[in-house]
GROMACS .gro file of C-alpha atoms in nm:
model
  385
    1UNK     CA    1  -1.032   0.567  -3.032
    2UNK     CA    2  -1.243   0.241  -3.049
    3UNK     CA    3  -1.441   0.191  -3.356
    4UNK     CA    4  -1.753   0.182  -3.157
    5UNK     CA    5  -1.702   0.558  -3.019
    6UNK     CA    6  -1.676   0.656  -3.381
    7UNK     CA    7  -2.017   0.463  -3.487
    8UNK     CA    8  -2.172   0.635  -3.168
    9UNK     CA    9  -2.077   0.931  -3.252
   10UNK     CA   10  -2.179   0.935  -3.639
   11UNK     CA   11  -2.501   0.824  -3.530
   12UNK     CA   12  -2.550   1.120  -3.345
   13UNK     CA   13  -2.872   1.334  -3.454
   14UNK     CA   14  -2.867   1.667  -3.289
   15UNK     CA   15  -3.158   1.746  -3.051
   16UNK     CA   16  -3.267   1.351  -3.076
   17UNK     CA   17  -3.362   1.122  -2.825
   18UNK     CA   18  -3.129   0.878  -3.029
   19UNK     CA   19  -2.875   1.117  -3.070
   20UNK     CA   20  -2.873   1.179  -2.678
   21UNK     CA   21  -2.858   0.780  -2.597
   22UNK     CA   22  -2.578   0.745  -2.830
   23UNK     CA   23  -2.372   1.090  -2.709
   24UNK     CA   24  -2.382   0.933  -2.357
   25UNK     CA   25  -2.313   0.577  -2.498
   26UNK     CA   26  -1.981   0.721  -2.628
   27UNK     CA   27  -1.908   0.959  -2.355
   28UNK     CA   28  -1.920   0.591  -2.159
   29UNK     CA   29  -1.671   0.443  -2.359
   30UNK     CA   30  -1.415   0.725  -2.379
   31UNK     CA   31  -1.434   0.711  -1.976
   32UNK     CA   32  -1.369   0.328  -2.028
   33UNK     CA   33  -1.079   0.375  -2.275
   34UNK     CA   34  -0.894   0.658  -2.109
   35UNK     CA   35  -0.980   0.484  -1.735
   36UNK     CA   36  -0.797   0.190  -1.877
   37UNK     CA   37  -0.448   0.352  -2.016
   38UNK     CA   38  -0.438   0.582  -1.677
   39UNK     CA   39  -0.589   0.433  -1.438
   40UNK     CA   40  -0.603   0.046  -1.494
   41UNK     CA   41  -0.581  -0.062  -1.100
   42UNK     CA   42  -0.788   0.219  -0.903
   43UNK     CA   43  -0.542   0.031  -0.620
   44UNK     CA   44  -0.283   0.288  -0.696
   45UNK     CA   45  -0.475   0.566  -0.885
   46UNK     CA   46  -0.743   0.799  -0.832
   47UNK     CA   47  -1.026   0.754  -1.076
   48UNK     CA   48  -1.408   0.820  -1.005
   49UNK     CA   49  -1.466   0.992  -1.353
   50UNK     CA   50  -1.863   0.990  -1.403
   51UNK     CA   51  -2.063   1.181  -1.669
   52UNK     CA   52  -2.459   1.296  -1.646
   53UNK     CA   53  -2.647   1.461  -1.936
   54UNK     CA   54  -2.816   1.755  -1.855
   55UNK     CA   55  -2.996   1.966  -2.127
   56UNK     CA   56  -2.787   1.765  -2.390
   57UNK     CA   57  -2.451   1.850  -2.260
   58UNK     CA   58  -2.223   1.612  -2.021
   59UNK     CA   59  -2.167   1.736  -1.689
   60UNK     CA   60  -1.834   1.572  -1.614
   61UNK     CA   61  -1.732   1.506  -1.214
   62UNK     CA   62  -1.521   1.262  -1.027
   63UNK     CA   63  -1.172   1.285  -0.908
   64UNK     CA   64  -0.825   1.201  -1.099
   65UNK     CA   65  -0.489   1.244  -1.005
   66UNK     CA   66  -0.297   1.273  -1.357
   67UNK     CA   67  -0.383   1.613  -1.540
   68UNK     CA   68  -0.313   1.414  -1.855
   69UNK     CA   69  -0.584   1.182  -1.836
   70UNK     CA   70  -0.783   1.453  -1.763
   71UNK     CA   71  -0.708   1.665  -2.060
   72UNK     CA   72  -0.719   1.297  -2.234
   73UNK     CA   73  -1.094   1.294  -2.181
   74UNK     CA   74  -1.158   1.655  -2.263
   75UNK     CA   75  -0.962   1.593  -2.603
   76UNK     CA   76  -1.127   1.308  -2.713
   77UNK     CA   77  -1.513   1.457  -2.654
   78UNK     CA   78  -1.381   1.782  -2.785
   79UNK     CA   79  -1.272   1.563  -3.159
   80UNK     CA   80  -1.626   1.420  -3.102
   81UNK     CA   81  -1.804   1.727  -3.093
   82UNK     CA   82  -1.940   1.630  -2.751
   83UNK     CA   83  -2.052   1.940  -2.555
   84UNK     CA   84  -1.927   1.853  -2.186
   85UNK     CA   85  -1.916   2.071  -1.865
   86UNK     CA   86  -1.566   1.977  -1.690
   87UNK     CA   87  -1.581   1.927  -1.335
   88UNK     CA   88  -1.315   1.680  -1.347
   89UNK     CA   89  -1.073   1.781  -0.976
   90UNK     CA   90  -0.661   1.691  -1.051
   91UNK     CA   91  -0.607   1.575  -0.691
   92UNK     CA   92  -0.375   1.635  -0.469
   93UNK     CA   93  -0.679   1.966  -0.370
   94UNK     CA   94  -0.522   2.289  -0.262
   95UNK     CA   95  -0.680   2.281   0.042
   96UNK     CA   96  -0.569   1.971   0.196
   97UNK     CA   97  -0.422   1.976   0.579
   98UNK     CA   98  -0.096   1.943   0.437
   99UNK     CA   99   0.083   1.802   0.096
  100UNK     CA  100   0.208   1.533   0.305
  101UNK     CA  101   0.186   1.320   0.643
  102UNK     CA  102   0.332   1.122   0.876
  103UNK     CA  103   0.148   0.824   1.044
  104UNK     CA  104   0.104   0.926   1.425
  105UNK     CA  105  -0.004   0.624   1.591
  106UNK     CA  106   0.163   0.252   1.614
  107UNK     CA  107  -0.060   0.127   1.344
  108UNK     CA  108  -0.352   0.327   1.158
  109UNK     CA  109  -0.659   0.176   0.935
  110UNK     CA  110  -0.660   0.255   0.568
  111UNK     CA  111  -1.053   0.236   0.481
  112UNK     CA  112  -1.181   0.211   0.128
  113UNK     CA  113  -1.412   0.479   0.153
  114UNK     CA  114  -1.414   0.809   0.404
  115UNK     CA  115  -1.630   0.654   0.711
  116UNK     CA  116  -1.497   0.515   0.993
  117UNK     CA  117  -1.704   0.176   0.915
  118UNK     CA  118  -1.589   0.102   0.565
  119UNK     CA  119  -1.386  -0.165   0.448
  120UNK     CA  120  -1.043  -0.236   0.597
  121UNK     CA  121  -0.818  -0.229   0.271
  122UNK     CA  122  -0.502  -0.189   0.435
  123UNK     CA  123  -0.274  -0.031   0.729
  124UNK     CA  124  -0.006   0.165   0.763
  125UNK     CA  125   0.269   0.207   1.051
  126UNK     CA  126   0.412   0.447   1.280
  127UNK     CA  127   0.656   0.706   1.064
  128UNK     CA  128   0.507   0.596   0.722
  129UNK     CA  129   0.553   0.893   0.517
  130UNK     CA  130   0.160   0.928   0.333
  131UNK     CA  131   0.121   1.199   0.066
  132UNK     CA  132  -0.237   1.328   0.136
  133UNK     CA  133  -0.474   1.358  -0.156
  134UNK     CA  134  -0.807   1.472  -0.080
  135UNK     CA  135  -0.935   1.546   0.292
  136UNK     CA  136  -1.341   1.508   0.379
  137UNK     CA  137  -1.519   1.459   0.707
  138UNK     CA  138  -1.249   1.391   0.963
  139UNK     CA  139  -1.035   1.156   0.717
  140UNK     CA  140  -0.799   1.200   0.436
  141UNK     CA  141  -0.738   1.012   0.111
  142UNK     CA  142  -0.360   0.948   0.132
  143UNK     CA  143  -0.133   0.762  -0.061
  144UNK     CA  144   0.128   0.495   0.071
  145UNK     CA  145   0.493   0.446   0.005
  146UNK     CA  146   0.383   0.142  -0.183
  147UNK     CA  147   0.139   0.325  -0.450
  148UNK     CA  148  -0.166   0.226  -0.216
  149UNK     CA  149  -0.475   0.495  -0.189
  150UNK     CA  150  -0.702   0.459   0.119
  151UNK     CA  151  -0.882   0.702   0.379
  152UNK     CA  152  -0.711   0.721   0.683
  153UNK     CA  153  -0.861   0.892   0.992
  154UNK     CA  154  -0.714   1.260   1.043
  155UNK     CA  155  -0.639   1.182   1.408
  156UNK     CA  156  -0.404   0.901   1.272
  157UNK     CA  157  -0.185   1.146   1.088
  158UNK     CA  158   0.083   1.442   1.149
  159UNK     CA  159  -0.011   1.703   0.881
  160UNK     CA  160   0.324   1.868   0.770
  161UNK     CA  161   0.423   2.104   0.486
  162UNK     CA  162   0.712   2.035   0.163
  163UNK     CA  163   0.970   2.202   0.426
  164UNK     CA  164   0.897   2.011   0.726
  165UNK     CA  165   0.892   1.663   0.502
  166UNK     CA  166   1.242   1.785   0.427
  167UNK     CA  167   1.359   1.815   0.746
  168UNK     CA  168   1.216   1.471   0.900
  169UNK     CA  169   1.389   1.302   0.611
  170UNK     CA  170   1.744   1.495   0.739
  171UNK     CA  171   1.687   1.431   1.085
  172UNK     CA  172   1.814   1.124   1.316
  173UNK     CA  173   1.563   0.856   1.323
  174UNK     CA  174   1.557   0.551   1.475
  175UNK     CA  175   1.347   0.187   1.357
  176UNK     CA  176   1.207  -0.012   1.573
  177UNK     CA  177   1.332  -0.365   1.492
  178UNK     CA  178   1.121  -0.557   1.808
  179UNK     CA  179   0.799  -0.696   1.701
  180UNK     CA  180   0.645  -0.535   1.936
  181UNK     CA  181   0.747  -0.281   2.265
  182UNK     CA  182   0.662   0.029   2.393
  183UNK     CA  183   0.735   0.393   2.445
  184UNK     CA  184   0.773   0.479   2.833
  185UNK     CA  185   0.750   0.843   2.985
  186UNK     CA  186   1.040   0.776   3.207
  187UNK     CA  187   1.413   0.545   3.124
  188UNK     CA  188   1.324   0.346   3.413
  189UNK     CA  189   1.210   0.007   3.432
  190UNK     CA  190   0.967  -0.066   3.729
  191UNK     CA  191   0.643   0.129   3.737
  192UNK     CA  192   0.650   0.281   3.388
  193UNK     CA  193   0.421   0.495   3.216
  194UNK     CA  194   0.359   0.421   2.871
  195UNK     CA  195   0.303   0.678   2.610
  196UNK     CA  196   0.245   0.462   2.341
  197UNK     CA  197   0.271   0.102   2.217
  198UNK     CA  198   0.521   0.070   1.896
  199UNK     CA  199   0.572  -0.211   1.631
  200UNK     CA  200   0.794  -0.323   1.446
  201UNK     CA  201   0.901  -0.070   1.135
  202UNK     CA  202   0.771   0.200   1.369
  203UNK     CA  203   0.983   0.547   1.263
  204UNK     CA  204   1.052   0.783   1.544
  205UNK     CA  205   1.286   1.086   1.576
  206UNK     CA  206   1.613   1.009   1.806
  207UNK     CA  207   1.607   1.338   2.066
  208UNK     CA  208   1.912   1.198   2.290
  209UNK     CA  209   2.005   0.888   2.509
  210UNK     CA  210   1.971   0.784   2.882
  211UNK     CA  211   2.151   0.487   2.953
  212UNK     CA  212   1.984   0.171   2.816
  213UNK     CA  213   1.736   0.385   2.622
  214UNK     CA  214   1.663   0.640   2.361
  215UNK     CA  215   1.498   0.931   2.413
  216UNK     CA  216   1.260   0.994   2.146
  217UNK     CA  217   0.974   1.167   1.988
  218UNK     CA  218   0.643   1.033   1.799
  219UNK     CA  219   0.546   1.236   1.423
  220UNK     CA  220   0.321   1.427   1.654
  221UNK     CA  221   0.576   1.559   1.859
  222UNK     CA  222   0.475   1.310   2.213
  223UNK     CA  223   0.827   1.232   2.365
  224UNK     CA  224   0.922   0.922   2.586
  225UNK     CA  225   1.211   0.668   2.621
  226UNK     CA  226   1.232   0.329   2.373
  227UNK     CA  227   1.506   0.071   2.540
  228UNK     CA  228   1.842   0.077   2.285
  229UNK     CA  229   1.777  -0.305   2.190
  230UNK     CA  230   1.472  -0.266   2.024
  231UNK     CA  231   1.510   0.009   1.792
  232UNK     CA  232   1.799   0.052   1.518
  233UNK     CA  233   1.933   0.385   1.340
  234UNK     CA  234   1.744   0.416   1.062
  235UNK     CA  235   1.982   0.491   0.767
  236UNK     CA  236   2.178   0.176   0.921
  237UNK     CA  237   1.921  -0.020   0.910
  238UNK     CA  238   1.784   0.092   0.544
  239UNK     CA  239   2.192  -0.004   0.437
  240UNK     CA  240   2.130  -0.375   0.510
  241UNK     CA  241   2.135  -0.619   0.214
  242UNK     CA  242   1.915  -0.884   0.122
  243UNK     CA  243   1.927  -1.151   0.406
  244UNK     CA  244   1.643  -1.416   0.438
  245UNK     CA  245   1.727  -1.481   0.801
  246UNK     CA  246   1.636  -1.138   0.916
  247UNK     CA  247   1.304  -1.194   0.692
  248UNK     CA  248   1.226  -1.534   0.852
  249UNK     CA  249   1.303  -1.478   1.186
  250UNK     CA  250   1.074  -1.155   1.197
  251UNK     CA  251   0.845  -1.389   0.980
  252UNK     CA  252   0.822  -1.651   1.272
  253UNK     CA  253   0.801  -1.450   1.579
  254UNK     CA  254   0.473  -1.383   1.429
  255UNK     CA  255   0.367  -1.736   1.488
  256UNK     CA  256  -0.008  -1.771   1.580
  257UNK     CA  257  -0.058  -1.423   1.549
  258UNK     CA  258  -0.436  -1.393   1.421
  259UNK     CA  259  -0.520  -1.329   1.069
  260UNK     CA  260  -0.724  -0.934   0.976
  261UNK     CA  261  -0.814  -0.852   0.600
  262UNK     CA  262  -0.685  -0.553   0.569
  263UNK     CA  263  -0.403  -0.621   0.827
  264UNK     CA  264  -0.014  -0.515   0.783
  265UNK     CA  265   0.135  -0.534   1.115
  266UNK     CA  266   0.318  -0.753   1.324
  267UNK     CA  267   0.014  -0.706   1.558
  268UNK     CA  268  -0.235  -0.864   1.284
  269UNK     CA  269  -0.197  -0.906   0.902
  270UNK     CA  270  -0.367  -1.071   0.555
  271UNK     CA  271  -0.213  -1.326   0.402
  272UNK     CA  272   0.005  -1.004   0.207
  273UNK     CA  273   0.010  -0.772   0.475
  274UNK     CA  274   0.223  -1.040   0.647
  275UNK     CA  275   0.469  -1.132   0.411
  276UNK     CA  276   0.525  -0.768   0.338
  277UNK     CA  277   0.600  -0.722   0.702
  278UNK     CA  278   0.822  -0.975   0.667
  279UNK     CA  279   1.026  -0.822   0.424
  280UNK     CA  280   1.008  -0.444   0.586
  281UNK     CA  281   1.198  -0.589   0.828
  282UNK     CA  282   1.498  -0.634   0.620
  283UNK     CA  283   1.445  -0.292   0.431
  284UNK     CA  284   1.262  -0.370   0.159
  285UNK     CA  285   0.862  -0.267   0.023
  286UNK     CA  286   0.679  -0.499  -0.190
  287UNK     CA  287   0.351  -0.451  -0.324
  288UNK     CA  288   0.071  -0.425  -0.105
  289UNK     CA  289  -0.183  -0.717  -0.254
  290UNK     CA  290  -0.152  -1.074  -0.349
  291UNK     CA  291  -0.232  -1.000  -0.698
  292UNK     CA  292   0.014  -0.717  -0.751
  293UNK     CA  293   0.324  -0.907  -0.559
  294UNK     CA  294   0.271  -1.169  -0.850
  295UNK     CA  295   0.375  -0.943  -1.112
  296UNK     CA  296   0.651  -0.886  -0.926
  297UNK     CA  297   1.036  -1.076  -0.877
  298UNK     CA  298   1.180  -1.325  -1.117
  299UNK     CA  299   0.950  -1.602  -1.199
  300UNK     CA  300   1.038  -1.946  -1.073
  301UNK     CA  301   0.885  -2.270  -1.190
  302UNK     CA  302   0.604  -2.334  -0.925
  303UNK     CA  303   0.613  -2.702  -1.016
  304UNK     CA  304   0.964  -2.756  -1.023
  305UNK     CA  305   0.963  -2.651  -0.642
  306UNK     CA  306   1.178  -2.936  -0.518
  307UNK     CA  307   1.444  -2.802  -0.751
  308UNK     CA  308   1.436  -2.483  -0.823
  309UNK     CA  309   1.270  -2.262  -0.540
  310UNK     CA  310   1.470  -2.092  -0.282
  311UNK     CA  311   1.386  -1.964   0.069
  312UNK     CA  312   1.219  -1.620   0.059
  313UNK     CA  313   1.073  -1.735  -0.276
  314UNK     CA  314   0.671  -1.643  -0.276
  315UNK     CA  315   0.458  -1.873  -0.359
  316UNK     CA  316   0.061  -1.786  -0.520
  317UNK     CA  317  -0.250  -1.972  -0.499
  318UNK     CA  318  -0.563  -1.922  -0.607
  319UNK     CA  319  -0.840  -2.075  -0.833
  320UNK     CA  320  -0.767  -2.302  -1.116
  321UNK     CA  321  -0.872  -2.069  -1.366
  322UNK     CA  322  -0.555  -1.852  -1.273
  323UNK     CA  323  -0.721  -1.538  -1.014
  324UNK     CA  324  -0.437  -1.484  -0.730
  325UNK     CA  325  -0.648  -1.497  -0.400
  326UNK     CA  326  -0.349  -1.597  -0.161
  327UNK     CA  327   0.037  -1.581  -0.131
  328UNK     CA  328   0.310  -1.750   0.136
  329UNK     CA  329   0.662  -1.770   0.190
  330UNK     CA  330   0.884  -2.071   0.117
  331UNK     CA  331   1.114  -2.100   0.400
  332UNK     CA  332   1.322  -2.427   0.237
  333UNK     CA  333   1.255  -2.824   0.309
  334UNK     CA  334   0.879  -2.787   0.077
  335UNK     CA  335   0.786  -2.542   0.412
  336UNK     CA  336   0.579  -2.215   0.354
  337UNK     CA  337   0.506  -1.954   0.598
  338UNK     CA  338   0.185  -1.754   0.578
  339UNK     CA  339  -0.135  -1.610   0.764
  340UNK     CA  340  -0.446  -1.803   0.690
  341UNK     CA  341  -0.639  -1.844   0.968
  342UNK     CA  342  -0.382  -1.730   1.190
  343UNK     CA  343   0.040  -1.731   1.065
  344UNK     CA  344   0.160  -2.107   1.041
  345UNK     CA  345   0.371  -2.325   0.853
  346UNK     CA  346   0.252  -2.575   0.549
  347UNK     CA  347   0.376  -2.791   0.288
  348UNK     CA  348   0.373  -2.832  -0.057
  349UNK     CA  349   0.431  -3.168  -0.041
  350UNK     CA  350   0.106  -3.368  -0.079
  351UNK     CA  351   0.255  -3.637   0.093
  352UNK     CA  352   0.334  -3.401   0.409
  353UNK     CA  353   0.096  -3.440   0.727
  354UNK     CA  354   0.050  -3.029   0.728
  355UNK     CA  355  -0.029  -3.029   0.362
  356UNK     CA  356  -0.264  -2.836   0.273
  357UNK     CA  357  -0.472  -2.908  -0.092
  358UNK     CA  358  -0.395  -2.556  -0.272
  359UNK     CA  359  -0.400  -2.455  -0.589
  360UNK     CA  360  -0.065  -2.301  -0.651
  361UNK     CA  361  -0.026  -2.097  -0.942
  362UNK     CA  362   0.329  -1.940  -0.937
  363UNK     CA  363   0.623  -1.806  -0.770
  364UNK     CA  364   0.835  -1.501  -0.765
  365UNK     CA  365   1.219  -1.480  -0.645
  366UNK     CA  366   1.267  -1.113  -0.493
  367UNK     CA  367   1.627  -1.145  -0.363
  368UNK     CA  368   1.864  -1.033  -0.639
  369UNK     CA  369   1.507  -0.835  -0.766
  370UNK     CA  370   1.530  -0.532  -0.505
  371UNK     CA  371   1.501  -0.212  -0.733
  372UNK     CA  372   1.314  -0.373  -1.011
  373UNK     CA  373   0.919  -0.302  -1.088
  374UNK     CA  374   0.745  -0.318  -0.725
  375UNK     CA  375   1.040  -0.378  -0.521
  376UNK     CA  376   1.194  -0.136  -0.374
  377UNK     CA  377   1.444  -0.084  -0.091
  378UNK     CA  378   1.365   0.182   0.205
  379UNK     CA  379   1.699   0.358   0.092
  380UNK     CA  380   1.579   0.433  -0.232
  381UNK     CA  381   1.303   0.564  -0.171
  382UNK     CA  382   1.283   0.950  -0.257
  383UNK     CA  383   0.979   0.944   0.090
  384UNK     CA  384   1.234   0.826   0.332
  385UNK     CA  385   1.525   0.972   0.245
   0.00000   0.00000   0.00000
């Protein structure tokens, strides 16, 4: 407990408007202090922890989702002699849709707040396994293989309970490994009927095959034909080591492809959102944000790049006083891939005609780092299989 809590509260004078400003004060710092050991990156935690004094005591509310930062708070007023009303909710709620979900559509928004208009903060694909936290007004706070908490819409998502989770994770799935195809009502090819568009890291559920195609079903159960050569079986594919080539050449056929904050598809991406595409393809999950990929991989001496980076190394920028804003992928030669503006290649050659004047702050090796903080392979992943 911070020496200023304990100051606050010895300065407390019962029934005092003094006493009152200080109980808060300290209430407000125990919220800070306990928010900061649990809860440090609200990215990848719930915390919304607010207090209000009413009649002297502090009405607690706000969401968490660790019980022991909960009971952390509670402890700490309780050695302060604080008089609190706990409304504090431990999310996952009881009366969610469903502990978990499975991402119906080729590609669904995760929003920053529960209304259809707020801020795009992410997306997640066909298959993704979500584990729902809190559901309100036609959307659902979920949380992404990758740690990531967002509202997606309810009509995005396959609601299913701890036994049917099991089962999708023992059935035969397929990948889609084309950047882009589609899902036809009939294994024919003139004069087809789509039932839905698919992407690249799309999951679906293998039903049977027809000739050049799989039969297939969506998470929601909607049942078509995908042809054989662009979609892999999925424990295959989540086998396959580390290979750049697969990264880059899934990296590249994005080419041009239009920049979206928020974005992480091979339809449209952030700067982020495309490089972890990029790796998806080849089986692995990095963190979701610029800022949280660079604490991630083996460092590698950003200005030493002539020498010691390797393809698939990234590669941060940002401001000069050290704030990640931006990341890209060194494909080899002093050539880096990324979306900014739309996906292209750049150099970090100053000399280079398609330099561009960045302010590169580091660079992280993943290969060799799969299974280390942040990095994780689709095979060992307790959602997949």
């Amino acid at each position: 407990m911070s020496l200023k809590v304990l100051l606050m509260a010895m300065s407390m004078a019962a029934g005092s408007t003094f006493g009152i400003v200080a109980q808060s004060a300290a209430v407000v710092d125990v919220l800070k202090e306990v928010k900061a050991e649990y809860a440090p990156d609200t990215r990848v935690a719930v915390w919304s922890v607010m207090a209000k004094t009413v009649d002297g005591v502090e009405v607690l509310t706000g969401d968490v989702d660790n019980q022991s930062a909960k009971s952390d708070i509670l402890a700490r007023l309780d050695k302060l002699n604080i008089k609190f009303e706990d409304k504090i909710k431990i999310l996952p709620e009881a009366t969610v849709k469903g502990p978990w979900a499975l991402v119906s559509i080729s590609v669904a928004c995760v929003r920053g707040a529960a209304a259809s208009g707020a801020e795009l903060t992410s997306q997640a694909i066909m298959g993704t396994p979500v584990r729902v936290l809190k559901s309100e007004d036609g959307m659902s706070m979920v949380q992404t293989p990758d740690e990531y908490i967002g509202y997606v819409t309810d009509n995005s998502l396959k609601f299913i309970s701890e036994e049917e989770f099991y089962s999708w994770k023992k059935a035969d799935r397929l990948v889609v490994t084309e950047l882009e195809t589609s899902m036809y009502e009939k294994p024919k090819v003139d004069n087809q009927t789509i039932v839905s568009d698919l992407l690249l890291g799309n999951i679906l559920v293998k039903k049977g095959e027809k000739g050049k195609y799989y039969k297939v079903a969506t998470p929601d159960g909607r049942e078509g034909f995908v042809l054989k050569k662009h979609a892999a079986a999925l424990e295959e594919w989540a086998n396959q080591t580390y290979d750049f080539k697969t990264i880059e050449k899934n990296a590249r056929k994005m080419m041009g492809r239009p920049y979206l904050w928020g974005g992480m598809s091979a339809k449209m991406a952030d700067c982020s959102g495309f490089v972890r595409t990029s790796y998806f393809s080849n089986g692995i999950i990095l963190q979701r944000d610029a800022s949280q990929q660079a604490l991630t991989g083996k460092k590698v001496d950003c200005a030493a790049w002539r020498t010691e980076a390797e393809p698939g190394d990234l590669i941060f920028i940002g401001s000069t006083s050290g704030k990640v804003t931006h990341v890209a992928m060194y494909v080899g030669g002093g050539k880096y891939i990324h979306s900014s503006g739309r996906v292209k290649v750049n150099s970090m050659d100053p000399k280079a005609d398609d330099y561009l004047d960045y302010h590169f702050i580091s660079m992280s090796r993943i290969n060799n780092e799969v299974g280390t903080k942040g990095i994780v392979s689709v095979k060992n992943h307790p959602w997949y299989f």
